[in-house]
mmCIF file of C-alpha atoms and ligand atoms in Angstrom:
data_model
loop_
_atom_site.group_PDB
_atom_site.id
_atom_site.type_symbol
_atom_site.label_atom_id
_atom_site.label_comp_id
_atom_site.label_asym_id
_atom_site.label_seq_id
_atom_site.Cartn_x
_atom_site.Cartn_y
_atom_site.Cartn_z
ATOM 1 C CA UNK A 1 0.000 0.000 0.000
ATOM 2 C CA UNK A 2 1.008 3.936 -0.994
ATOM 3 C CA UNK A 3 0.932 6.748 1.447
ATOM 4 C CA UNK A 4 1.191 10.273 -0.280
ATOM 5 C CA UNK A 5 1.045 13.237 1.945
ATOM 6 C CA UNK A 6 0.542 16.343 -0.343
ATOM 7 C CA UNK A 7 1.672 19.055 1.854
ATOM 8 C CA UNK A 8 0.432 22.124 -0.477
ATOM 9 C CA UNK A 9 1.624 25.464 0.390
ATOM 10 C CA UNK A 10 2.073 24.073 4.017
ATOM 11 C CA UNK A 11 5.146 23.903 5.958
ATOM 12 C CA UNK A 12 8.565 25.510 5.626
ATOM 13 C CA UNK A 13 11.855 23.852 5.079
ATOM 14 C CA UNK A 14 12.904 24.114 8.406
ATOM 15 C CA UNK A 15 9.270 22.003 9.341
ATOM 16 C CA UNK A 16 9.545 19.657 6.484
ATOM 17 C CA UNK A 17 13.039 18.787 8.016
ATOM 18 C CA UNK A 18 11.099 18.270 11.267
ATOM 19 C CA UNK A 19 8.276 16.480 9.934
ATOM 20 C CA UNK A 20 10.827 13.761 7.629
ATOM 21 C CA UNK A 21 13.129 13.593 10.492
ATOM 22 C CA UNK A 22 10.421 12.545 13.351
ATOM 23 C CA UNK A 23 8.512 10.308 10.536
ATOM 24 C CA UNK A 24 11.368 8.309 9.636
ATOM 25 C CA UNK A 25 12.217 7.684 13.061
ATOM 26 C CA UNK A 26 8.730 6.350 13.299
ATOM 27 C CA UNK A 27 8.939 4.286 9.871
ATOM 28 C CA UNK A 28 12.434 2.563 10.863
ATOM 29 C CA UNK A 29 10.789 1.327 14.130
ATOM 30 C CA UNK A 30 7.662 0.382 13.140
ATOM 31 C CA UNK A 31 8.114 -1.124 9.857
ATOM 32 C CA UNK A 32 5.104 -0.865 8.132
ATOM 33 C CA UNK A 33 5.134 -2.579 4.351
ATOM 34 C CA UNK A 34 3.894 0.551 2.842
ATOM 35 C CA UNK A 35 5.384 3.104 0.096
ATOM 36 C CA UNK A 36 5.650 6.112 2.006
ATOM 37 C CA UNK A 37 5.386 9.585 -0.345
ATOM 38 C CA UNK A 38 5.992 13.147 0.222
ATOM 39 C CA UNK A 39 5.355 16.310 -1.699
ATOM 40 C CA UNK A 40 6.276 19.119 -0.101
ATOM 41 C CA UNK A 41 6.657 22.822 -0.927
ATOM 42 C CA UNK A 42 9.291 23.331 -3.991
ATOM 43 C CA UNK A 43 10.914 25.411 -1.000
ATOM 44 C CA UNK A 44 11.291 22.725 0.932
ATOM 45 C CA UNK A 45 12.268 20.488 -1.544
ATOM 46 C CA UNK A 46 15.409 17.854 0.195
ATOM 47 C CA UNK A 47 16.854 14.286 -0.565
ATOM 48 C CA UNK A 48 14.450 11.216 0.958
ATOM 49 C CA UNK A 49 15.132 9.223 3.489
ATOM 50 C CA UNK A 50 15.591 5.449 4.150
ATOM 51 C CA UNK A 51 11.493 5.173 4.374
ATOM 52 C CA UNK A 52 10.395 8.186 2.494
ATOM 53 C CA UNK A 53 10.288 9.316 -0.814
ATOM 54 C CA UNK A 54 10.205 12.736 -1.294
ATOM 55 C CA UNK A 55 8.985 14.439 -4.580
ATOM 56 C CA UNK A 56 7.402 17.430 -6.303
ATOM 57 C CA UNK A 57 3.617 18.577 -6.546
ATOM 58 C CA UNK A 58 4.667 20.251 -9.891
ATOM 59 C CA UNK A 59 7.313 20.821 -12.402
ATOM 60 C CA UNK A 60 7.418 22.441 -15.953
ATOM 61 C CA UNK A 61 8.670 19.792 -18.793
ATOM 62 C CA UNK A 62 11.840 21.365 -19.020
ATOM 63 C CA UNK A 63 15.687 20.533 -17.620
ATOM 64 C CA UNK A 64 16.040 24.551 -17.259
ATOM 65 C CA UNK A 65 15.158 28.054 -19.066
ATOM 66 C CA UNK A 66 12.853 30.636 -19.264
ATOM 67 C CA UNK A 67 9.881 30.031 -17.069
ATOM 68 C CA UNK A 68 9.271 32.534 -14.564
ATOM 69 C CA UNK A 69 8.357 31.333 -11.076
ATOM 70 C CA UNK A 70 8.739 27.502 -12.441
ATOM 71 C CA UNK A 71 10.940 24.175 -11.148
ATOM 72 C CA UNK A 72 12.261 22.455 -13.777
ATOM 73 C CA UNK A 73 14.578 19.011 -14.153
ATOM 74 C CA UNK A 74 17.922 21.211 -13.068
ATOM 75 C CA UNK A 75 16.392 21.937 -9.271
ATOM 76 C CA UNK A 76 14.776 18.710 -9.310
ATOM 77 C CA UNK A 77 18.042 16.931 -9.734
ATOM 78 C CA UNK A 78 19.987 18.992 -7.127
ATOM 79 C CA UNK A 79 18.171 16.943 -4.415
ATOM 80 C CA UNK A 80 18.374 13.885 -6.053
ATOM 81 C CA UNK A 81 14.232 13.778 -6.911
ATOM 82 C CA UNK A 82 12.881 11.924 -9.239
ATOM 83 C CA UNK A 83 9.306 11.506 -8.317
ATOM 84 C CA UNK A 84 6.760 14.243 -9.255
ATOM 85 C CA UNK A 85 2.901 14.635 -8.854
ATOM 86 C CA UNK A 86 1.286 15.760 -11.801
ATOM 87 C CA UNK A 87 -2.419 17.467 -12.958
ATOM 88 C CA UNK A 88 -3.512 18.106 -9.278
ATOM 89 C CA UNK A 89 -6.954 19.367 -9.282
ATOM 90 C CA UNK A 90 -5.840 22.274 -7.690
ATOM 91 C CA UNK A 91 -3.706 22.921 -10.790
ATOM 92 C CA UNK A 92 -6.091 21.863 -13.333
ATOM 93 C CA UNK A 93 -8.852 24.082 -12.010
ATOM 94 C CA UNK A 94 -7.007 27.007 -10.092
ATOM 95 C CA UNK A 95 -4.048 27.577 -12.249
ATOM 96 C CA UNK A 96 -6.033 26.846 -15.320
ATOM 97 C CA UNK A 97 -3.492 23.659 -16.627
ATOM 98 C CA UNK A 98 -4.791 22.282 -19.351
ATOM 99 C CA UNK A 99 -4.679 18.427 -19.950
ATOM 100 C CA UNK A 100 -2.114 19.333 -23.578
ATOM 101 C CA UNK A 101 0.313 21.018 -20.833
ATOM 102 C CA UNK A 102 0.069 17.930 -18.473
ATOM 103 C CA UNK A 103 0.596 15.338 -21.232
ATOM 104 C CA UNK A 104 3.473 17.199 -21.950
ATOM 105 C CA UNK A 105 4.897 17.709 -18.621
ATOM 106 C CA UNK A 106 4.425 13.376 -18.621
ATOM 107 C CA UNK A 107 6.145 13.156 -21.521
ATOM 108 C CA UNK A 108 8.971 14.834 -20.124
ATOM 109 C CA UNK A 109 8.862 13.244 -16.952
ATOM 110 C CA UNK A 110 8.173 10.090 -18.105
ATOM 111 C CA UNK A 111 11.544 10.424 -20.422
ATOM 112 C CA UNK A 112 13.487 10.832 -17.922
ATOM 113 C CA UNK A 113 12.712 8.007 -15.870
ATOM 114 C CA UNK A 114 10.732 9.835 -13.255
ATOM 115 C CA UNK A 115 8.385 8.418 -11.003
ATOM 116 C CA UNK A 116 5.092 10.161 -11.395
ATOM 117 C CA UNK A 117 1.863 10.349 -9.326
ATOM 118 C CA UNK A 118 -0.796 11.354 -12.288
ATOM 119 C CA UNK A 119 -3.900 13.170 -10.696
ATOM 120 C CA UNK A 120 -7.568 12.795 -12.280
ATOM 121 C CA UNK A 121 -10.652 13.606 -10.579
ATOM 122 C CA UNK A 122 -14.223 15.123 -11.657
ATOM 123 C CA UNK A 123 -15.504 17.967 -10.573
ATOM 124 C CA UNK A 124 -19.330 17.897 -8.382
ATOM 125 C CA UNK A 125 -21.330 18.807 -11.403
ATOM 126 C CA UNK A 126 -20.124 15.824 -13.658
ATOM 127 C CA UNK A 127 -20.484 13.429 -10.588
ATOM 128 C CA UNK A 128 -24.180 14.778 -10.422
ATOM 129 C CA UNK A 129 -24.708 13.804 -14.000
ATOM 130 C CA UNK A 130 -23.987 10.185 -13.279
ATOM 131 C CA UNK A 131 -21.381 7.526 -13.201
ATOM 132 C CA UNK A 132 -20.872 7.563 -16.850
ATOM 133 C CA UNK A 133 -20.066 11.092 -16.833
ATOM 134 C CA UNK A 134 -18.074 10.270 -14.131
ATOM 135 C CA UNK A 135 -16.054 7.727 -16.414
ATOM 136 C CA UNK A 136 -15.844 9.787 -19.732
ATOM 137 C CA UNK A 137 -14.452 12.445 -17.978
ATOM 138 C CA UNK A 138 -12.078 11.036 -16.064
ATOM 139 C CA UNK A 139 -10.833 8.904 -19.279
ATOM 140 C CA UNK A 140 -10.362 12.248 -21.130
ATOM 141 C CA UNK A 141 -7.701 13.360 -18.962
ATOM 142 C CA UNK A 142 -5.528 10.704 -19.301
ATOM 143 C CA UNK A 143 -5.288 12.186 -23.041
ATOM 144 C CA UNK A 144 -2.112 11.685 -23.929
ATOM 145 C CA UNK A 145 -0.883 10.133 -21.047
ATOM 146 C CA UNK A 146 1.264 6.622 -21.161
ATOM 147 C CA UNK A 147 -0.858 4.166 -19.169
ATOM 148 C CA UNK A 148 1.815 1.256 -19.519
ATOM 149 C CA UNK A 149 4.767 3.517 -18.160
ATOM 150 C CA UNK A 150 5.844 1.282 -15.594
ATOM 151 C CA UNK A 151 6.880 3.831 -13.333
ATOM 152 C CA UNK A 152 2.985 5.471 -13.108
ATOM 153 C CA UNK A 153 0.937 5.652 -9.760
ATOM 154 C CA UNK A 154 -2.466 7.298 -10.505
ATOM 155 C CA UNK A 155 -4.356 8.998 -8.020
ATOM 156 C CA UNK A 156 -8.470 9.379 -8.139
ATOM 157 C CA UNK A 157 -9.514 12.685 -6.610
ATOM 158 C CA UNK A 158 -12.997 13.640 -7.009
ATOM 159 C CA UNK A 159 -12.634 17.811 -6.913
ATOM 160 C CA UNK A 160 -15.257 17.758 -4.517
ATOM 161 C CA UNK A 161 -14.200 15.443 -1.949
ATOM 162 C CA UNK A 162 -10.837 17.374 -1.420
ATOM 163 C CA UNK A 163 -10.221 19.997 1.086
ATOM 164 C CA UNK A 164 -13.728 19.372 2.000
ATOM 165 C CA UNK A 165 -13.510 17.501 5.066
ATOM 166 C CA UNK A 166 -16.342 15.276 2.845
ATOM 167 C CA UNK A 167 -14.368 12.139 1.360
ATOM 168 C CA UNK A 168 -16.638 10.278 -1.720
ATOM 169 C CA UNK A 169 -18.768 7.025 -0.464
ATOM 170 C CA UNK A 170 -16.615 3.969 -0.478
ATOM 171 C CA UNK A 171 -19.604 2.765 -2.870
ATOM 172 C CA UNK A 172 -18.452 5.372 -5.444
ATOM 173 C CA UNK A 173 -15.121 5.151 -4.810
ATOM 174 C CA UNK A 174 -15.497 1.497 -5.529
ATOM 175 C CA UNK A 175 -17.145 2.158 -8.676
ATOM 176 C CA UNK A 176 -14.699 4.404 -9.811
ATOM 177 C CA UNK A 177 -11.578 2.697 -9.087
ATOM 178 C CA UNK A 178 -13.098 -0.601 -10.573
ATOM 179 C CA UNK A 179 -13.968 1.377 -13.820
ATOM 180 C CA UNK A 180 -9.686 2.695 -13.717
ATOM 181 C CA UNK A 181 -8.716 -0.780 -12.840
ATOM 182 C CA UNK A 182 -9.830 -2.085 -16.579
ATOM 183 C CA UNK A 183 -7.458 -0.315 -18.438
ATOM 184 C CA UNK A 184 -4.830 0.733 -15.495
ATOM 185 C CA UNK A 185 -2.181 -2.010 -14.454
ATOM 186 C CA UNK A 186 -0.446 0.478 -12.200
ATOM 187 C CA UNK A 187 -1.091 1.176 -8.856
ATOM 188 C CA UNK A 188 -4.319 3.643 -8.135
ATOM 189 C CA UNK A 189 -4.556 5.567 -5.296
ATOM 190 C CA UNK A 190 -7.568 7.547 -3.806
ATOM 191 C CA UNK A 191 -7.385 11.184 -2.400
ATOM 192 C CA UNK A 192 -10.519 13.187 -1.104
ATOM 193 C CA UNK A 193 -10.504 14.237 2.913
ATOM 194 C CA UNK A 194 -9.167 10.824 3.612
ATOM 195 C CA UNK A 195 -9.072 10.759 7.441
ATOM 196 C CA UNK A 196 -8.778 8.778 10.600
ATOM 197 C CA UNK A 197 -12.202 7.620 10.214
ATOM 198 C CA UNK A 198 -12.301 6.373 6.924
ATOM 199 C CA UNK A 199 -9.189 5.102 5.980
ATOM 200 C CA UNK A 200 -9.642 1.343 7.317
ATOM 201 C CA UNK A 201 -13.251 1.302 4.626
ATOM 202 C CA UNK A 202 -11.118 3.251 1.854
ATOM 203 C CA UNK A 203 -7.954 1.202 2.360
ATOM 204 C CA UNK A 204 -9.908 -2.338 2.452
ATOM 205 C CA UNK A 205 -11.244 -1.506 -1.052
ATOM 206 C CA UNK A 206 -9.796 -4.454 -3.967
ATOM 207 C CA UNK A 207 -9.047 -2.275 -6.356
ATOM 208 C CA UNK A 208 -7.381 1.016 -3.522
ATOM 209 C CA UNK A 209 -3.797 0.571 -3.772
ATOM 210 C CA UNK A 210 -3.028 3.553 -1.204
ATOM 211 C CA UNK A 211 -4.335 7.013 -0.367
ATOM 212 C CA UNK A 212 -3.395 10.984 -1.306
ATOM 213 C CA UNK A 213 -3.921 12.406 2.253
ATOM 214 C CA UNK A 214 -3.782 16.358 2.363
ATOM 215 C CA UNK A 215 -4.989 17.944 5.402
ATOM 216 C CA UNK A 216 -4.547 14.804 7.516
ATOM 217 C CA UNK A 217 -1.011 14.817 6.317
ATOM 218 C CA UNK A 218 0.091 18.061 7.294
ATOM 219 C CA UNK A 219 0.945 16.167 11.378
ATOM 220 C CA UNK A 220 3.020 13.257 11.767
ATOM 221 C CA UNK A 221 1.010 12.132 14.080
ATOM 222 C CA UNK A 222 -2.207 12.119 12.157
ATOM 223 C CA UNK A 223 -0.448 10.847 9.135
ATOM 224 C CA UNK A 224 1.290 7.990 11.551
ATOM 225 C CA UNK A 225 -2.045 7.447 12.499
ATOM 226 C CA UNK A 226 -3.535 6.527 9.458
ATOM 227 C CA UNK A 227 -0.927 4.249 8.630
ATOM 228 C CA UNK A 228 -1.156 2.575 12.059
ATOM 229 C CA UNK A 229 -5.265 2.262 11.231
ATOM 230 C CA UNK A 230 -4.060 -0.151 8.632
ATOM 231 C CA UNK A 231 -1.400 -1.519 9.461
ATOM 232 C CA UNK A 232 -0.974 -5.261 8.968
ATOM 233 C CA UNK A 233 -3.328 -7.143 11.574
ATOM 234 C CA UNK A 234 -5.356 -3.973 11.751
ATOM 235 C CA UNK A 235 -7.040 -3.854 8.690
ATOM 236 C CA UNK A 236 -11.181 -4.287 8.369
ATOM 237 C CA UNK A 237 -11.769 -6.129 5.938
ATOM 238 C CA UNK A 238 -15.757 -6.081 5.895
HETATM 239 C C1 PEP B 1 -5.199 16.535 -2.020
HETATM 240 O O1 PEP B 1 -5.191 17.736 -2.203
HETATM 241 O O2 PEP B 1 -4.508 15.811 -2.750
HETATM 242 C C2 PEP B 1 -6.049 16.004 -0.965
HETATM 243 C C3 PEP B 1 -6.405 14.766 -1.053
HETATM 244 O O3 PEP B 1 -6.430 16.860 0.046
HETATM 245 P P1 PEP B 1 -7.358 16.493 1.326
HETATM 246 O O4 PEP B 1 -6.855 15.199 1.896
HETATM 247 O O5 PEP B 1 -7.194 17.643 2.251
HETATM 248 O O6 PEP B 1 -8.743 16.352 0.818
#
């Protein structure tokens, strides 16, 4: 199982230092069999550790040049990172990135060798229209994008669901991640106000290979604690 903590514009680089230092501790005494990810802040961007990887939330498709107030390859590689989350909500529907810009950023990405955490998600109105709305739409942004690239780890975020303290049903995340799982070999996470109190239903789910954890991410503890919630032995499986 994946844990991804997507720190946001949360934290500094003196508290992500904190936050690896006091989770790795954790990790190397507890040994959990998970993947443990985290993205924070390009500021804060530093090498991994033994149990953590740590990677971008963005990057342009470029090794350097001009792109004002971007990260490219170059800054990336100064800390030894080669893992990147890509087409966050947040950047599809703040920012305004369209899916061409994303496929690109893949493609560049996906060149050099990077591991990358692909983001798709629908907004409220589409999920209103039904589940195949649901499924069109989330098909259309992987436009462009290399489903067989063996070093892919999708991530299902219904817009609605994140930030909003309101994660989807485990019926539709079910649904949704059953509807992926025909065409996606790769490892699909979900992400949507996962939380101490859902995680053990989310994380029981056949076809949930890990969670995208925002705001419950932003503690150790609370992230420790949803990896404790499902931990081998501890895991519901009803
Ligand atoms: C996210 O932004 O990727 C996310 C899942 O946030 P939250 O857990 O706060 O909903």
């Amino acid at each position: 199982m994946i844990f991804a903590a997507n720190f946001k514009m949360n934290h500094t680089r003196a508290s992500t230092r904190e936050y690896l230092e006091r989770l790795e501790g954790i990790l190397r005494v507890e040994e959990y069999p998970f993947k443990v990810l985290v993205f924070p802040p390009a500021t804060a961007l530093c090498e991994g550790t033994d149990h953590i990887t740590v990677g971008a939330q963005d990057a342009w498709g470029a090794e350097h040049g001009a792109y004002t107030g971007e990260i490219g390859l170059q800054q990336l590689r100064e800390f030894a990172i080669d893992t990147v989350l890509l087409g966050h909500s947040e950047r599809r529907h703040i920012v305004g990135e369209s899916q061409e810009r994303i496929a690109e950023k893949f493609a560049f990405y996906r060149e050099h060798g990077f591991e990358i955490v692909y983001c798709v998600g629908e907004p409220l109105e589409v999920r209103k229209e039904g589940f195949e709305a649901v499924a069109e739409y989330l098909w259309e942004q992987f436009d462009g994008i290399d489903l067989d690239y063996e070093r892919l780890i999708v991530a299902y975020e219904p817009v609605w669901a994140i930030g909003t303290g309101v994660a989807a049903e485990t019926e539709q995340i079910a649904q949704t991640h059953d509807e992926l799982r025909r065409r996606i070999k790769r490892p699909v996470l979900y992400g949507g106000s996962v939380k101490l109190d859902n995680i053990r239903s989310i994380a029981a789910l056949e076809n949930v290979d890990g969670v995208l954890v925002g705001s419950a991410s932003l503690e150790v503890e609370s992230f420790h604690g949803l990896m404790a919630a499902v931990a081998p032995g501890q895991i519901d499986m009803d």
